[in-house]
XYZ file of C-alpha atoms in Angstrom:
777
model
C 92.812 14.852 64.525
C 91.033 12.539 66.972
C 90.462 9.016 65.911
C 86.933 8.021 65.358
C 85.736 5.241 67.668
C 84.869 1.880 66.210
C 81.305 1.663 64.937
C 79.137 -1.192 65.954
C 76.140 -2.246 63.867
C 73.329 -4.253 65.216
C 70.353 -5.443 63.286
C 67.051 -3.802 64.142
C 63.537 -4.858 63.310
C 61.162 -2.261 61.967
C 57.540 -2.817 62.752
C 55.320 -0.296 61.099
C 52.336 -1.436 63.056
C 53.803 -0.497 66.464
C 52.178 2.719 67.641
C 54.673 3.408 70.497
C 57.780 3.255 68.365
C 59.777 0.682 66.461
C 62.190 -1.634 68.220
C 65.628 -0.448 67.287
C 69.113 -1.979 67.441
C 70.940 -1.415 70.743
C 74.549 -0.293 71.093
C 76.972 -2.155 73.196
C 77.266 -1.059 76.868
C 80.570 0.490 76.298
C 79.595 2.602 73.373
C 79.951 6.348 73.653
C 77.283 8.931 72.987
C 78.901 9.916 69.718
C 78.628 6.426 68.443
C 75.029 6.298 69.601
C 74.385 9.495 67.783
C 75.988 8.174 64.605
C 74.250 4.827 64.645
C 70.980 5.998 63.231
C 72.809 7.213 60.223
C 73.881 3.695 59.425
C 70.278 2.701 58.782
C 69.836 5.141 55.876
C 71.810 5.686 52.691
C 75.240 7.257 53.393
C 75.303 9.845 50.595
C 73.235 12.605 49.026
C 72.568 10.433 45.991
C 71.158 7.796 48.229
C 68.908 10.350 49.890
C 67.497 11.399 46.552
C 66.938 7.805 45.519
C 65.148 7.043 48.790
C 62.948 10.090 48.387
C 62.211 9.082 44.804
C 61.368 5.536 45.887
C 59.072 6.892 48.557
C 57.274 8.994 45.982
C 57.015 6.032 43.642
C 55.706 3.848 46.411
C 53.069 6.424 47.321
C 52.249 6.851 43.647
C 51.678 3.129 43.285
C 49.458 3.145 46.343
C 47.315 6.100 45.106
C 46.592 4.932 41.503
C 47.650 6.161 38.117
C 50.278 8.784 37.373
C 49.336 12.397 37.679
C 49.636 12.941 33.955
C 46.459 10.908 33.462
C 44.614 11.884 36.658
C 44.083 15.351 38.065
C 43.942 14.139 41.631
C 47.479 12.792 41.314
C 48.784 16.351 41.046
C 47.501 17.188 44.476
C 48.971 14.025 45.875
C 52.441 14.721 44.543
C 53.501 17.511 46.979
C 52.048 15.706 49.966
C 54.151 13.276 51.914
C 53.087 11.196 54.810
C 54.541 11.924 58.176
C 56.362 8.649 58.046
C 58.380 9.779 55.021
C 59.178 13.059 56.784
C 60.596 11.194 59.749
C 62.720 9.095 57.486
C 64.007 12.290 55.832
C 64.991 13.689 59.197
C 67.119 10.722 59.964
C 68.739 10.895 56.596
C 69.515 14.580 57.011
C 71.153 14.039 60.377
C 73.354 11.312 59.063
C 74.349 13.425 56.129
C 75.603 16.181 58.438
C 77.832 13.749 60.276
C 79.142 12.494 57.001
C 80.248 15.992 55.998
C 82.322 16.490 59.175
C 84.255 13.253 58.702
C 85.905 12.984 55.337
C 87.252 9.527 55.993
C 83.792 8.264 56.701
C 82.601 9.917 53.469
C 85.004 7.819 51.499
C 83.779 4.657 53.081
C 80.205 5.737 52.592
C 80.831 6.542 48.936
C 82.317 3.138 48.388
C 79.320 1.474 49.990
C 76.623 3.714 48.524
C 75.924 1.608 45.408
C 75.281 -1.455 47.482
C 73.083 0.494 49.869
C 71.149 2.072 47.017
C 70.571 -1.235 45.345
C 69.463 -2.720 48.628
C 66.941 0.042 49.232
C 65.749 -0.046 45.661
C 65.226 -3.768 45.866
C 63.421 -3.362 49.158
C 61.058 -0.612 47.895
C 60.495 -2.270 44.532
C 59.585 -5.613 46.079
C 57.476 -4.510 49.029
C 56.732 -0.911 49.950
C 56.103 -0.925 53.710
C 55.704 2.652 54.923
C 55.549 3.152 58.713
C 52.399 4.693 60.020
C 52.098 8.163 61.575
C 52.465 7.019 65.215
C 55.858 5.391 64.602
C 57.105 8.405 62.681
C 55.945 10.769 65.442
C 57.772 8.769 68.129
C 60.978 8.726 66.087
C 60.626 12.424 65.439
C 60.323 13.206 69.175
C 63.314 11.047 69.978
C 65.522 12.879 67.475
C 64.512 16.306 68.730
C 65.131 15.321 72.347
C 68.626 14.048 71.550
C 69.503 17.296 69.837
C 68.305 19.339 72.781
C 70.371 17.351 75.364
C 73.662 16.045 74.046
C 73.323 16.437 70.326
C 73.145 12.654 69.906
C 70.352 10.117 69.733
C 70.243 7.617 72.518
C 69.898 3.958 71.736
C 68.246 3.239 75.048
C 64.649 2.506 74.364
C 63.865 2.276 78.070
C 64.577 5.989 78.565
C 61.285 7.790 79.213
C 60.280 11.398 79.114
C 57.737 13.353 80.950
C 54.586 14.510 79.305
C 55.382 18.076 79.880
C 58.769 17.680 78.327
C 57.234 15.969 75.309
C 54.723 18.749 74.845
C 57.439 21.362 75.092
C 59.647 19.555 72.639
C 56.692 19.146 70.347
C 56.010 22.855 70.445
C 59.676 23.637 69.867
C 59.794 21.234 67.002
C 56.897 22.968 65.405
C 58.552 26.338 65.690
C 62.028 25.434 64.467
C 62.706 24.958 60.788
C 63.260 21.566 59.130
C 66.714 21.276 57.700
C 66.074 18.017 55.869
C 63.863 19.778 53.370
C 66.951 21.178 51.680
C 67.720 17.804 50.103
C 64.381 17.300 48.377
C 64.982 17.678 44.651
C 61.392 18.498 43.685
C 61.002 21.574 45.876
C 62.555 24.972 45.098
C 63.464 25.745 48.737
C 63.015 24.257 52.197
C 59.682 24.504 54.014
C 58.949 24.391 57.670
C 56.544 21.929 59.252
C 54.009 24.708 59.750
C 54.199 25.583 56.082
C 53.742 21.961 55.104
C 50.787 21.606 57.448
C 49.218 24.756 56.046
C 49.765 23.480 52.532
C 48.266 20.121 53.462
C 45.238 21.829 55.026
C 44.774 23.954 51.935
C 44.995 20.859 49.765
C 42.361 19.073 51.827
C 40.043 22.053 51.514
C 40.617 22.089 47.801
C 39.570 18.433 47.588
C 36.136 19.352 48.875
C 35.698 22.252 46.439
C 33.906 22.018 43.106
C 35.373 20.814 39.838
C 36.175 24.295 38.564
C 38.471 25.007 41.537
C 40.171 21.640 41.049
C 40.874 22.412 37.440
C 42.262 25.836 38.343
C 44.538 24.385 41.007
C 45.632 21.674 38.633
C 46.537 24.235 35.979
C 48.507 26.321 38.496
C 50.425 23.293 39.688
C 51.207 22.207 36.129
C 52.468 25.691 35.301
C 54.739 25.626 38.358
C 56.164 22.264 37.412
C 56.707 23.405 33.857
C 58.529 26.528 35.052
C 60.767 24.370 37.227
C 61.539 22.095 34.327
C 62.314 25.053 32.073
C 64.639 26.577 34.693
C 66.520 23.320 35.122
C 66.813 22.907 31.362
C 68.101 26.469 30.969
C 70.659 25.876 33.678
C 71.921 22.759 31.945
C 72.060 24.589 28.609
C 74.095 27.369 30.161
C 76.537 24.873 31.611
C 76.856 23.168 28.274
C 77.376 26.454 26.505
C 80.173 27.322 28.902
C 81.790 23.960 28.486
C 81.626 24.067 24.707
C 82.746 27.680 24.556
C 79.481 29.001 23.250
C 79.706 27.087 19.999
C 76.027 26.024 19.887
C 74.394 29.251 21.150
C 74.146 32.356 19.003
C 73.660 35.615 20.840
C 72.118 38.735 19.415
C 74.755 41.117 18.079
C 73.701 44.736 18.465
C 76.405 45.824 16.048
C 74.615 44.312 13.070
C 72.947 47.000 10.986
C 69.490 46.631 9.374
C 68.662 47.820 5.845
C 67.525 51.390 5.658
C 63.769 52.035 5.783
C 62.371 54.766 3.590
C 58.912 56.216 3.023
C 58.686 54.668 -0.428
C 59.316 51.181 0.976
C 56.660 51.664 3.618
C 54.269 53.063 1.035
C 54.926 50.115 -1.284
C 54.294 47.600 1.450
C 51.127 49.401 2.477
C 49.944 49.424 -1.125
C 50.660 45.714 -1.399
C 48.767 45.084 1.789
C 45.904 47.275 0.578
C 45.749 45.368 -2.707
C 45.521 42.054 -0.848
C 42.787 43.397 1.358
C 40.880 44.739 -1.628
C 41.109 41.361 -3.384
C 39.874 39.652 -0.238
C 37.075 42.171 0.040
C 36.022 41.626 -3.560
C 35.954 37.851 -3.070
C 33.851 38.366 0.027
C 31.509 40.607 -1.940
C 31.112 37.932 -4.621
C 30.315 35.326 -2.001
C 27.887 37.721 -0.366
C 26.113 38.369 -3.658
C 25.913 34.618 -4.280
C 24.397 34.059 -0.854
C 21.914 36.873 -1.429
C 20.907 35.321 -4.752
C 20.509 31.913 -3.130
C 18.338 33.420 -0.428
C 16.140 35.135 -3.000
C 15.827 31.937 -4.991
C 14.919 29.957 -1.904
C 12.321 32.517 -0.863
C 10.850 32.494 -4.344
C 10.661 28.701 -4.341
C 9.032 28.685 -0.940
C 6.517 31.286 -2.022
C 5.692 29.379 -5.185
C 5.205 26.194 -3.249
C 3.058 27.932 -0.687
C 0.941 29.596 -3.346
C 0.484 26.611 -5.603
C 1.176 23.659 -3.291
C 0.405 21.374 -6.198
C 2.598 18.633 -4.903
C 0.990 18.694 -1.496
C -2.500 18.805 -2.953
C -1.747 16.072 -5.446
C -0.172 13.915 -2.778
C -3.122 14.331 -0.476
C -5.589 13.728 -3.278
C -3.802 10.649 -4.571
C -3.475 9.292 -1.063
C -7.163 9.842 -0.318
C -8.099 8.376 -3.706
C -5.930 5.346 -3.081
C -7.529 4.754 0.300
C -10.995 5.260 -1.180
C -10.419 2.804 -4.026
C -8.949 0.223 -1.668
C -11.956 0.505 0.622
C -14.308 0.354 -2.355
C -12.636 -2.799 -3.661
C -12.760 -4.402 -0.223
C -16.444 -3.582 0.048
C -17.243 -4.960 -3.390
C -15.189 -8.096 -2.824
C -17.172 -8.758 0.309
C -20.573 -8.041 -1.272
C -20.015 -9.764 -4.620
C -20.642 -13.159 -3.045
C -24.062 -12.079 -1.798
C -24.832 -10.468 -5.153
C -23.977 -13.670 -6.984
C -26.119 -15.728 -4.637
C -29.163 -13.456 -5.026
C -28.614 -13.254 -8.779
C -28.428 -17.032 -9.061
C -31.529 -17.459 -6.914
C -33.560 -15.076 -9.072
C -32.335 -16.712 -12.259
C -33.189 -20.148 -10.914
C -36.693 -18.986 -9.990
C -37.353 -17.585 -13.460
C -35.838 -20.654 -15.076
C -38.092 -22.879 -13.026
C -41.137 -20.952 -14.192
C -40.029 -21.102 -17.844
C -39.432 -24.838 -17.590
C -42.922 -25.282 -16.162
C -44.479 -23.568 -19.193
C -42.347 -25.438 -21.691
C -42.927 -28.824 -20.131
C -46.645 -28.218 -19.867
C -46.880 -27.235 -23.551
C -44.894 -30.240 -24.666
C -46.968 -32.585 -22.488
C -50.205 -31.172 -23.859
C -48.946 -31.477 -27.429
C -47.777 -35.020 -26.843
C -50.941 -36.309 -25.165
C -53.391 -34.534 -27.478
C -51.522 -35.634 -30.584
C -51.513 -39.233 -29.378
C -55.169 -39.106 -28.543
C -56.121 -37.627 -31.932
C -53.947 -40.164 -33.704
C -55.915 -42.929 -32.036
C -59.121 -41.244 -33.099
C -57.892 -41.079 -36.703
C -57.220 -44.811 -36.705
C -60.808 -45.543 -35.587
C -63.191 -43.345 -37.568
C -66.277 -44.719 -35.880
C -65.130 -43.432 -32.532
C -63.913 -40.104 -33.776
C -67.443 -38.927 -34.311
C -68.778 -39.974 -30.926
C -65.491 -39.223 -29.052
C -66.070 -42.342 -27.052
C -62.459 -43.542 -27.088
C -61.287 -44.256 -23.596
C -58.231 -42.310 -22.352
C -56.160 -42.558 -19.235
C -56.667 -40.218 -16.303
C -53.455 -38.259 -16.867
C -54.251 -37.471 -20.493
C -57.778 -36.547 -19.577
C -56.596 -34.262 -16.791
C -54.030 -32.571 -19.048
C -56.535 -31.981 -21.836
C -59.148 -30.679 -19.444
C -56.679 -28.257 -17.858
C -55.654 -26.963 -21.286
C -59.237 -26.512 -22.389
C -60.144 -24.696 -19.199
C -57.287 -22.231 -19.685
C -58.365 -21.612 -23.293
C -61.906 -20.999 -22.115
C -60.725 -18.428 -19.585
C -58.702 -16.662 -22.239
C -61.651 -16.578 -24.636
C -63.809 -15.109 -21.936
C -61.197 -12.474 -21.192
C -60.946 -11.530 -24.876
C -64.697 -11.212 -25.163
C -64.754 -8.909 -22.190
C -61.962 -6.821 -23.744
C -63.665 -6.695 -27.162
C -60.953 -8.570 -29.050
C -62.878 -10.756 -31.441
C -60.209 -11.237 -34.124
C -58.004 -13.455 -32.055
C -57.170 -16.868 -33.421
C -56.867 -19.995 -31.335
C -53.241 -20.976 -30.943
C -51.783 -17.481 -30.899
C -51.996 -17.256 -27.110
C -48.814 -17.736 -25.126
C -50.501 -20.021 -22.610
C -48.320 -18.758 -19.770
C -50.959 -18.765 -17.051
C -50.096 -20.312 -13.697
C -52.396 -21.899 -11.231
C -53.255 -19.981 -8.100
C -51.045 -22.208 -5.950
C -48.089 -21.908 -8.302
C -48.584 -18.173 -8.568
C -48.593 -17.758 -4.780
C -45.497 -19.893 -4.444
C -43.714 -17.913 -7.174
C -44.607 -14.549 -5.681
C -43.503 -15.658 -2.203
C -40.142 -16.880 -3.460
C -39.620 -13.740 -5.505
C -40.506 -11.550 -2.516
C -37.981 -13.367 -0.312
C -35.266 -12.899 -2.894
C -35.999 -9.210 -3.282
C -36.021 -8.798 0.498
C -32.559 -10.322 0.720
C -31.575 -8.168 -2.227
C -32.361 -4.992 -0.282
C -30.219 -6.096 2.676
C -26.995 -6.436 0.717
C -25.908 -2.782 0.892
C -27.975 -1.600 3.828
C -24.843 -1.431 6.022
C -22.709 0.358 3.394
C -22.162 4.083 3.088
C -23.562 5.711 -0.012
C -20.086 6.676 -1.213
C -19.350 2.984 -1.744
C -22.662 1.688 -3.119
C -24.071 4.654 -5.039
C -22.782 4.738 -8.603
C -23.302 8.478 -8.895
C -21.132 9.149 -5.815
C -18.429 6.810 -7.054
C -18.302 8.484 -10.441
C -18.171 11.860 -8.713
C -14.856 10.860 -7.109
C -13.362 9.991 -10.461
C -14.829 13.098 -11.996
C -12.946 15.214 -9.440
C -9.775 13.381 -10.358
C -10.391 14.080 -14.052
C -11.001 17.766 -13.412
C -8.033 18.329 -11.072
C -5.400 16.085 -12.616
C -6.505 15.143 -16.126
C -3.090 13.971 -17.258
C -2.705 11.379 -14.550
C -6.359 10.411 -14.952
C -5.951 9.466 -18.599
C -2.486 7.992 -18.060
C -3.956 5.652 -15.447
C -6.575 4.370 -17.968
C -9.409 4.977 -15.539
C -11.929 4.462 -18.343
C -10.902 0.805 -18.353
C -11.149 0.478 -14.577
C -14.544 2.094 -14.041
C -16.554 -0.684 -15.765
C -14.898 -3.285 -13.568
C -15.612 -1.295 -10.418
C -19.224 -0.688 -11.388
C -19.916 -4.268 -12.487
C -21.078 -5.568 -9.062
C -23.245 -2.495 -8.447
C -24.891 -2.702 -11.881
C -25.548 -6.402 -11.417
C -27.105 -5.540 -8.080
C -29.546 -3.179 -9.801
C -30.290 -5.725 -12.545
C -31.319 -8.489 -10.157
C -35.039 -7.605 -10.310
C -34.834 -6.578 -13.989
C -36.601 -8.926 -16.396
C -36.178 -7.907 -20.066
C -38.908 -10.406 -21.083
C -41.693 -8.577 -19.271
C -43.636 -6.039 -21.250
C -43.699 -3.624 -18.299
C -40.013 -3.968 -17.424
C -38.076 -0.762 -16.996
C -35.793 0.198 -19.830
C -32.071 0.490 -19.429
C -32.175 4.199 -20.162
C -34.391 4.786 -17.155
C -32.103 2.951 -14.743
C -30.070 5.049 -12.278
C -26.741 3.552 -13.260
C -27.376 4.278 -16.949
C -28.177 7.946 -16.381
C -25.201 8.381 -14.029
C -22.782 6.987 -16.603
C -24.271 9.153 -19.339
C -23.794 12.276 -17.211
C -20.219 11.258 -16.460
C -19.505 10.821 -20.180
C -21.130 14.127 -21.092
C -19.020 15.960 -18.521
C -15.959 14.226 -19.899
C -16.714 15.508 -23.368
C -17.091 19.042 -22.044
C -13.900 18.915 -19.978
C -11.592 17.264 -22.459
C -13.102 18.685 -25.665
C -11.694 15.710 -27.493
C -13.688 13.592 -29.837
C -11.549 10.549 -29.111
C -11.951 10.701 -25.347
C -11.608 7.269 -23.804
C -14.485 7.953 -21.398
C -16.945 7.630 -24.253
C -16.343 3.900 -24.258
C -17.356 3.438 -20.624
C -21.053 2.918 -21.312
C -20.484 0.531 -24.200
C -17.968 -1.407 -22.122
C -20.420 -1.674 -19.234
C -23.119 -2.936 -21.580
C -20.715 -5.375 -23.179
C -19.317 -6.738 -19.916
C -22.370 -6.611 -17.660
C -25.699 -6.235 -19.486
C -25.114 -8.487 -22.500
C -24.045 -11.530 -20.427
C -27.237 -11.191 -18.412
C -29.289 -10.891 -21.597
C -27.628 -14.015 -22.983
C -28.684 -15.879 -19.855
C -32.300 -14.815 -20.396
C -32.217 -15.751 -24.100
C -30.719 -19.186 -23.636
C -32.699 -20.401 -20.625
C -35.785 -18.264 -19.960
C -36.950 -16.701 -23.234
C -39.839 -18.414 -25.004
C -39.758 -17.539 -28.737
C -43.431 -18.561 -29.022
C -44.356 -15.707 -26.667
C -44.939 -12.509 -28.595
C -44.856 -10.440 -25.408
C -41.473 -11.758 -24.348
C -40.064 -11.467 -27.868
C -41.254 -7.895 -28.297
C -39.754 -6.805 -24.961
C -36.500 -8.582 -25.684
C -36.253 -7.059 -29.154
C -36.800 -3.598 -27.696
C -34.002 -4.019 -25.133
C -31.623 -5.533 -27.639
C -32.338 -2.888 -30.243
C -31.461 -0.140 -27.777
C -28.286 -1.924 -26.727
C -27.022 -3.018 -30.126
C -27.973 -0.028 -32.229
C -27.949 3.136 -30.129
C -24.857 2.376 -28.064
C -22.418 0.840 -30.493
C -19.852 3.623 -30.104
C -16.953 1.229 -29.715
C -17.322 -1.171 -32.580
C -14.438 -3.452 -31.773
C -15.574 -4.157 -28.224
C -19.329 -4.187 -28.727
C -19.115 -6.411 -31.788
C -17.889 -9.340 -29.743
C -20.709 -9.044 -27.241
C -23.154 -8.373 -30.036
C -22.107 -11.463 -31.934
C -22.404 -13.592 -28.800
C -25.891 -12.260 -28.139
C -27.052 -12.752 -31.726
C -25.658 -16.263 -31.824
C -27.599 -17.156 -28.712
C -30.782 -15.653 -30.198
C -30.425 -17.625 -33.451
C -29.639 -20.799 -31.564
C -32.679 -20.413 -29.333
C -35.005 -19.821 -32.300
C -33.654 -22.855 -34.108
C -34.351 -24.941 -31.042
C -37.895 -23.546 -30.852
C -38.563 -24.411 -34.502
C -37.325 -27.949 -33.990
C -39.050 -28.639 -30.647
C -42.208 -26.546 -30.558
C -43.499 -26.466 -34.149
C -45.791 -29.363 -34.934
C -48.570 -29.133 -37.591
C -50.237 -32.519 -38.036
C -51.718 -33.646 -41.356
C -55.036 -35.372 -41.197
C -57.324 -36.744 -43.940
C -59.664 -34.245 -45.466
C -62.531 -36.158 -44.073
C -61.214 -35.502 -40.573
C -60.673 -31.769 -41.061
C -63.679 -30.935 -43.200
C -65.727 -30.487 -40.060
C -64.503 -27.246 -38.485
C -65.716 -28.398 -35.098
C -63.822 -31.710 -35.111
C -60.942 -32.136 -32.660
C -58.568 -32.821 -35.539
C -59.461 -29.587 -37.273
C -59.216 -27.571 -34.084
C -55.891 -29.090 -33.136
C -54.506 -28.535 -36.631
C -55.661 -24.934 -36.659
C -54.134 -24.200 -33.258
C -50.829 -25.690 -34.288
C -50.787 -23.806 -37.592
C -51.462 -20.486 -35.951
C -48.875 -21.308 -33.273
C -46.282 -21.908 -35.994
C -47.380 -18.759 -37.819
C -46.996 -16.846 -34.557
C -43.442 -18.132 -34.213
C -42.864 -17.032 -37.830
C -43.914 -13.508 -36.951
C -41.790 -13.496 -33.769
C -38.746 -14.553 -35.747
C -39.236 -11.780 -38.264
C -39.411 -9.237 -35.424
C -35.620 -9.489 -35.293
C -35.399 -7.716 -38.601
C -32.519 -5.176 -38.698
C -30.956 -6.869 -35.702
C -30.159 -10.210 -37.242
C -28.557 -10.409 -40.679
C -31.049 -10.763 -43.544
C -29.660 -14.039 -44.799
C -29.827 -15.538 -41.300
C -33.349 -14.282 -40.773
C -34.540 -15.506 -44.192
C -32.998 -18.883 -43.570
C -34.771 -19.246 -40.221
C -38.144 -17.710 -41.085
C -38.555 -18.662 -44.722
C -36.367 -21.682 -45.219
C -36.888 -23.647 -41.988
C -40.368 -22.551 -40.916
C -42.403 -21.271 -43.867
C -41.349 -23.711 -46.566
C -40.988 -26.714 -44.279
C -44.080 -26.418 -42.081
C -46.513 -23.651 -43.066
C -46.658 -24.217 -46.848
C -47.213 -27.934 -46.352
C -50.070 -27.212 -44.004
C -51.568 -24.729 -46.496
C -51.331 -27.214 -49.343
C -53.288 -29.691 -47.264
C -55.984 -27.132 -46.454
C -59.215 -26.599 -48.381
C -59.003 -23.474 -50.590
C -61.121 -20.674 -49.355
C -61.210 -17.602 -47.275
C -59.315 -19.241 -44.417
C -56.378 -20.045 -46.661
C -56.295 -16.520 -48.062
C -56.418 -15.119 -44.555
C -53.452 -17.243 -43.538
C -51.503 -16.186 -46.634
C -52.280 -12.543 -45.931
C -50.970 -12.939 -42.399
C -47.793 -14.524 -43.725
C -47.277 -11.596 -46.096
C -47.973 -9.132 -43.270
C -45.138 -10.607 -41.199
C -42.644 -10.194 -43.998
C -40.439 -7.097 -43.488
C -41.038 -4.319 -45.965
C -37.315 -3.630 -46.079
C -36.855 -6.735 -48.127
C -39.038 -5.308 -50.932
C -38.099 -1.640 -50.985
C -36.282 -1.864 -54.301
C -38.628 -0.361 -56.871
C -36.853 -2.099 -59.727
C -37.651 -5.501 -58.369
C -39.944 -7.533 -60.580
C -39.253 -10.864 -58.979
C -39.435 -11.681 -55.267
C -36.697 -13.236 -53.175
C -35.853 -16.870 -53.919
C -36.981 -18.204 -50.494
C -40.565 -17.095 -51.294
C -40.846 -19.034 -54.550
C -42.855 -21.868 -52.978
C -45.148 -19.397 -51.319
C -45.716 -17.588 -54.653
C -46.534 -20.846 -56.417
C -49.012 -21.713 -53.706
C -50.656 -18.303 -54.123
C -50.974 -18.781 -57.903
C -52.389 -22.238 -57.404
C -54.938 -20.931 -54.929
C -55.787 -18.036 -57.290
C -56.543 -20.414 -60.190
C -58.888 -22.430 -58.014
C -60.628 -19.307 -56.836
C -60.967 -17.966 -60.382
C -62.710 -21.117 -61.463
C -65.119 -20.719 -58.589
C -65.460 -17.038 -59.436
C -64.555 -15.896 -55.967
C -63.308 -12.447 -56.897
C -62.642 -10.909 -53.468
C -60.225 -13.627 -52.401
C -58.700 -13.553 -55.883
C -58.025 -9.847 -55.591
C -56.470 -10.421 -52.158
C -54.078 -12.955 -53.638
C -53.052 -10.520 -56.391
C -52.342 -7.888 -53.725
C -50.160 -10.355 -51.826
C -48.160 -11.034 -54.969
C -47.719 -7.330 -55.582
C -46.572 -6.769 -51.978
C -43.856 -9.401 -52.122
C -42.725 -7.992 -55.497
C -43.853 -10.965 -57.553
C -45.006 -8.602 -60.304
C -44.087 -10.784 -63.237
C -46.050 -13.709 -61.807
C -49.026 -11.443 -61.076
C -49.123 -10.016 -64.620
C -48.862 -13.470 -66.155
C -51.718 -14.712 -64.007
C -53.928 -11.701 -64.951
C -53.303 -12.263 -68.640
C -53.866 -15.976 -68.244
C -57.195 -15.578 -66.445
C -58.244 -12.456 -68.373
C -58.572 -10.401 -65.243
C -58.058 -7.036 -66.821
C -59.878 -5.242 -64.060
C -57.059 -6.218 -61.708
C -54.320 -4.561 -63.813
C -54.921 -1.315 -61.951
C -53.884 -3.099 -58.753
C -50.489 -3.859 -60.225
C -50.027 -0.274 -61.434
C -50.899 1.134 -58.056
């Protein structure tokens, strides 16, 4: 066997950026062609294991350059079979060296001993820096290898050797046609592929990259299946080797000699019956579920139909929502307008109060100045006859104004035919023309502003009838919620501003004032209550209290204001109108006793207080010497007569409150404080005669008949004892003077006030038997 020549290694520098070929190591001049042919093999790994490791490192290097592993990216699968041309060139060199190593066994031993070092060197090189030559360098190396094979079957180390273009093209065409032997060593391919096959595969892969996502997924799945089949084949091969090595201890093969249990028709029938039973049970469970679903569907349809037919919840929700919005808007409107209502109400009250104060002050000034003037005349009798006592201009002007008003009233009574009127019973509430014009102008301005308050408001929010209609609809549609919400307590509060608005121009002291029953708000509330009684058919319906609550909360406070500040108890017209309004309020509409009683008591207290004040401030009956009052035309007599009849008028006005005020309160005011304290004293100072009897008859006419309706009464009420004694005293004087007509009148007065015992005693005393028939009648 020929000895192998000595191998010479020279270091070579690989430059991947050189497009004409890398600078390689040169052999010594004396080196043979065989050595030159073997030298390239020194550059690569000397064994098959080294080739596999290099190929694996190349794949890992390319994998690190392309991104993540293929298991997490679908594009990595297409990159796995593709190798750059530079890696193919490196594989060619490795394949050639491997063939030389197989022909020389001695070299194989050396290579095997050096393979670990070479592998570690390459691994370190690829792990640290992966520097893959470009395509131009790989193509040049590839042409050089093919040319050496064609000539001398070795690779020349002479880099200066050049080839012709034609030769290169021919070699390139030959290289394309001949198969690639180095593909046999690639572990991840099933069999070698030629360059044409690889190029076709690469072209197909590039076309697949431009296809849509569905084609990519299909290709990916095919490739994965191929790889899995390869892995399964390799695993099966290893298992077979292991089974051979372990003498088939871990693998159990199917033994055809084993016999199965016999199968009969009964066994098959039994199994079929068992299967049929299971299916029937499953079917029955499905039927039960089906019936349940059918029942649920029917129930749902029935619920839907009921909701569609009734739709109570939807209607109630819509109604409650609309009612809520309406009430909120109504409250906002009233809150905004209540300020204007209060201002107009206060202005009207102030105007009426101003007028009442004018009358009261004028009466008190007249009384004061005339009383002082007459007192001066009483002190100087010589001047009282001639009326020549000097007086100041103010007193003179006041007295002249009062006399002129009395003259106008007398003239008016004469024209009307009223000749029974007594001086002092007039209210004296006339205004001058200037004051009247001023009052009417101010009142007109207030009423004009009063009309503008709700001129910009819709009728649904300012008309009481429309407002009550909304609540009436609620009561008719949803009565339960209506009564549970206590709407009967809310309605008076909502209507309070609107009722006060209508009461601004209402004066209960005027004889021609409209009654509460004729007012629009009153009739609307009455209709609402009547409908409530028809709808609920309950006697204890809470809506019945609405009217009484409105009167208690709205009307009575306004009446109290009139009584305390504007009402003049000396005016019969004002008292009569006020009594009429109060009688209607306190008697006919006392349906809710507990609520109305409080307002009623407040109103009655104010009435009693005002009458007490009138008795104390306005009643003044002077007492003059008989010489001063004997002359009926004297100023003292006239003044005394006017004041007596004024007090008697107040007495009659007080007794008009009969059946409204308690009897004991009324008797205390009329009889105790006024009759016994003022009127009886004035009568005792008067000269007995027809005038005194006339005054006593008027006193008896004012007394309420209700006080004397008891037929068993023989004695009058205790507060009239002084009056009865005065009547008896006057009767004795008249009997001595034989004035029978006035005497009979006195007996009739005693009979009227139920002083029957006193009348009979007087008849027996004076022997007036002809008057006994008067007592019997």
